[in-house]
Amino acid sequence: MTDTSATVRPDRRAELAAGLARVHARIADACAAAGRDRGEVTLVAVTKTYPAADVVALAGLGVTDVGENRDQEAAPKAAEAAAAGATPRWHFIGQLQRNKCRSVVRYADVVQSVDSVRLAGALDAAAAGARDRPLDVLVQVSIDGDPARGGALPDSADPDRGLDPVAGAVAGAGALRLGGLMAVAPLGWEPERAFARLAEVAQRFCDRFPEATALSAGMSGDLEIAIGYGATHVRVGSALLGMRPTLR
């Protein structure tokens, strides 16, 4: 077989299989503790800084969803993985600049980080011109309501950054489909406090958008707590793939 950067080494596949087994066990235990069905929670393997070979290996191990946060890395990686036969469901989970929308809509199946009406409009226009099916979107919500950081503001009437205007823009877009919410626990907040607050926001959100039930929350260090508060998607990197290489 021709050696490419998407070729999976047997030792690396074994490492990933062991990590995947540990993460699946943690998710199953968290679901049992919360009285939830294991099938309610989707693992999104966060492969940023890792090679396409890891995506190929994970797909071969049954992982169906993969997350990336930088378009300049994700676009070629998705193409390389596809050339090697791996076609997972790609989630774009990082901060998205409007000028990157035309690239992202060509490989992403889900964008989890829409947090403004302007970004929703740019993504809708890009998706309409490049896709034959709607792009699933999660609105990133700010748990602490700090306008200086990413996330739509849950208690704000701001016409561009308020949660209701952003969600309404996505729901009304012809090439987008509103799936639910995504959030990151703020620095300095205990996970219990962060995800309890998120659960409150999500409940009000679902009252207005009852079909948008996805809740992406929780990472390697706090996925159990997020699942306890209703997360339907957990974004796991280091606990699955090992310590992340340093970005250059």
Short mmCIF file of C-alpha atoms in Angstrom, two decimals, residues 25-138:
data_model
loop_
_atom_site.label_atom_id
_atom_site.label_comp_id
_atom_site.label_asym_id
_atom_site.label_seq_id
_atom_site.Cartn_x
_atom_site.Cartn_y
_atom_site.Cartn_z
CA ALA A 25 -17.08 3.85 29.25
CA ARG A 26 -17.09 7.33 30.80
CA ILE A 27 -20.05 8.39 28.66
CA ALA A 28 -21.96 5.20 29.47
CA ASP A 29 -21.32 5.61 33.21
CA ALA A 30 -22.38 9.28 33.09
CA CYS A 31 -25.58 8.40 31.24
CA ALA A 32 -26.38 5.67 33.78
CA ALA A 33 -25.79 8.06 36.67
CA ALA A 34 -28.09 10.63 35.06
CA GLY A 35 -30.78 8.08 34.21
CA ARG A 36 -30.30 8.69 30.49
CA ASP A 37 -30.07 6.33 27.55
CA ARG A 38 -26.53 5.99 26.18
CA GLY A 39 -27.89 6.54 22.68
CA GLU A 40 -28.84 10.11 23.60
CA VAL A 41 -25.21 11.27 23.65
CA THR A 42 -22.98 11.62 20.57
CA LEU A 43 -19.21 11.63 20.86
CA VAL A 44 -17.54 14.27 18.70
CA ALA A 45 -13.83 13.44 18.39
CA VAL A 46 -11.90 16.72 18.31
CA THR A 47 -8.95 16.09 15.99
CA LYS A 48 -7.41 19.57 15.72
CA THR A 49 -3.60 19.36 15.33
CA TYR A 50 -3.84 15.59 14.72
CA PRO A 51 -3.28 14.09 11.25
CA ALA A 52 -5.83 12.76 8.81
CA ALA A 53 -4.53 9.29 9.64
CA ASP A 54 -6.10 9.60 13.08
CA VAL A 55 -9.45 10.51 11.51
CA VAL A 56 -9.18 7.45 9.26
CA ALA A 57 -8.35 5.24 12.25
CA LEU A 58 -11.19 6.63 14.36
CA ALA A 59 -13.67 6.17 11.53
CA GLY A 60 -12.52 2.58 11.24
CA LEU A 61 -13.15 2.16 14.97
CA GLY A 62 -16.74 3.36 14.60
CA VAL A 63 -16.45 7.07 15.35
CA THR A 64 -19.06 8.87 13.26
CA ASP A 65 -18.52 12.51 14.25
CA VAL A 66 -15.31 14.56 14.10
CA GLY A 67 -14.74 18.17 15.16
CA GLU A 68 -12.26 20.78 13.95
CA ASN A 69 -11.84 24.42 14.88
CA ARG A 70 -9.63 25.97 12.18
CA ASP A 71 -10.64 26.00 8.53
CA GLN A 72 -7.07 26.13 7.26
CA GLU A 73 -6.44 22.78 8.93
CA ALA A 74 -9.88 21.23 8.58
CA ALA A 75 -10.43 21.70 4.83
CA PRO A 76 -7.37 19.75 3.64
CA LYS A 77 -7.74 17.19 6.42
CA ALA A 78 -11.33 16.42 5.43
CA ALA A 79 -10.26 16.02 1.81
CA GLU A 80 -7.35 13.77 2.75
CA ALA A 81 -9.49 11.61 5.00
CA ALA A 82 -12.14 11.28 2.30
CA ALA A 83 -9.50 10.20 -0.21
CA ALA A 84 -8.54 7.45 2.24
CA GLY A 85 -12.17 6.34 2.51
CA ALA A 86 -13.17 8.07 5.77
CA THR A 87 -16.28 10.25 5.58
CA PRO A 88 -17.33 11.09 9.14
CA ARG A 89 -19.81 13.80 9.98
CA TRP A 90 -17.62 16.92 10.24
CA HIS A 91 -18.41 19.52 12.91
CA PHE A 92 -16.84 22.98 12.71
CA ILE A 93 -16.54 24.00 16.36
CA GLY A 94 -14.20 27.00 16.39
CA GLN A 95 -14.69 30.71 15.98
CA LEU A 96 -15.77 31.26 12.39
CA GLN A 97 -14.89 34.35 10.39
CA ARG A 98 -17.39 35.35 7.74
CA ASN A 99 -14.77 35.19 5.00
CA LYS A 100 -14.23 31.48 5.76
CA CYS A 101 -17.88 30.50 5.32
CA ARG A 102 -17.56 29.56 1.64
CA SER A 103 -14.81 27.09 2.49
CA VAL A 104 -16.42 25.62 5.61
CA VAL A 105 -19.77 24.84 3.97
CA ARG A 106 -18.03 22.59 1.43
CA TYR A 107 -16.94 19.98 3.98
CA ALA A 108 -18.74 20.64 7.27
CA ASP A 109 -21.99 18.89 8.06
CA VAL A 110 -22.53 20.93 11.23
CA VAL A 111 -21.33 24.37 12.32
CA GLN A 112 -21.52 24.65 16.10
CA SER A 113 -20.26 28.19 16.57
CA VAL A 114 -22.71 30.66 15.04
CA ASP A 115 -23.04 33.58 17.44
CA SER A 116 -24.24 36.57 15.42
CA VAL A 117 -26.94 37.46 12.94
CA ARG A 118 -24.30 38.67 10.48
CA LEU A 119 -22.47 35.34 10.64
CA ALA A 120 -25.73 33.45 10.17
CA GLY A 121 -26.43 35.51 7.05
CA ALA A 122 -22.98 34.91 5.59
CA LEU A 123 -23.20 31.18 6.30
CA ASP A 124 -26.65 30.96 4.74
CA ALA A 125 -25.47 32.69 1.57
CA ALA A 126 -22.43 30.43 1.32
CA ALA A 127 -24.43 27.26 1.96
CA ALA A 128 -27.08 28.22 -0.59
CA GLY A 129 -24.42 28.49 -3.27
CA ALA A 130 -22.47 25.34 -2.47
CA ARG A 131 -24.76 22.71 -0.96
CA ASP A 132 -27.69 20.59 -2.07
CA ARG A 133 -29.01 20.13 1.47
CA PRO A 134 -29.34 22.39 4.53
CA LEU A 135 -26.35 22.91 6.80
CA ASP A 136 -27.02 21.99 10.43
CA VAL A 137 -26.21 24.85 12.81
CA LEU A 138 -25.85 25.11 16.57
#
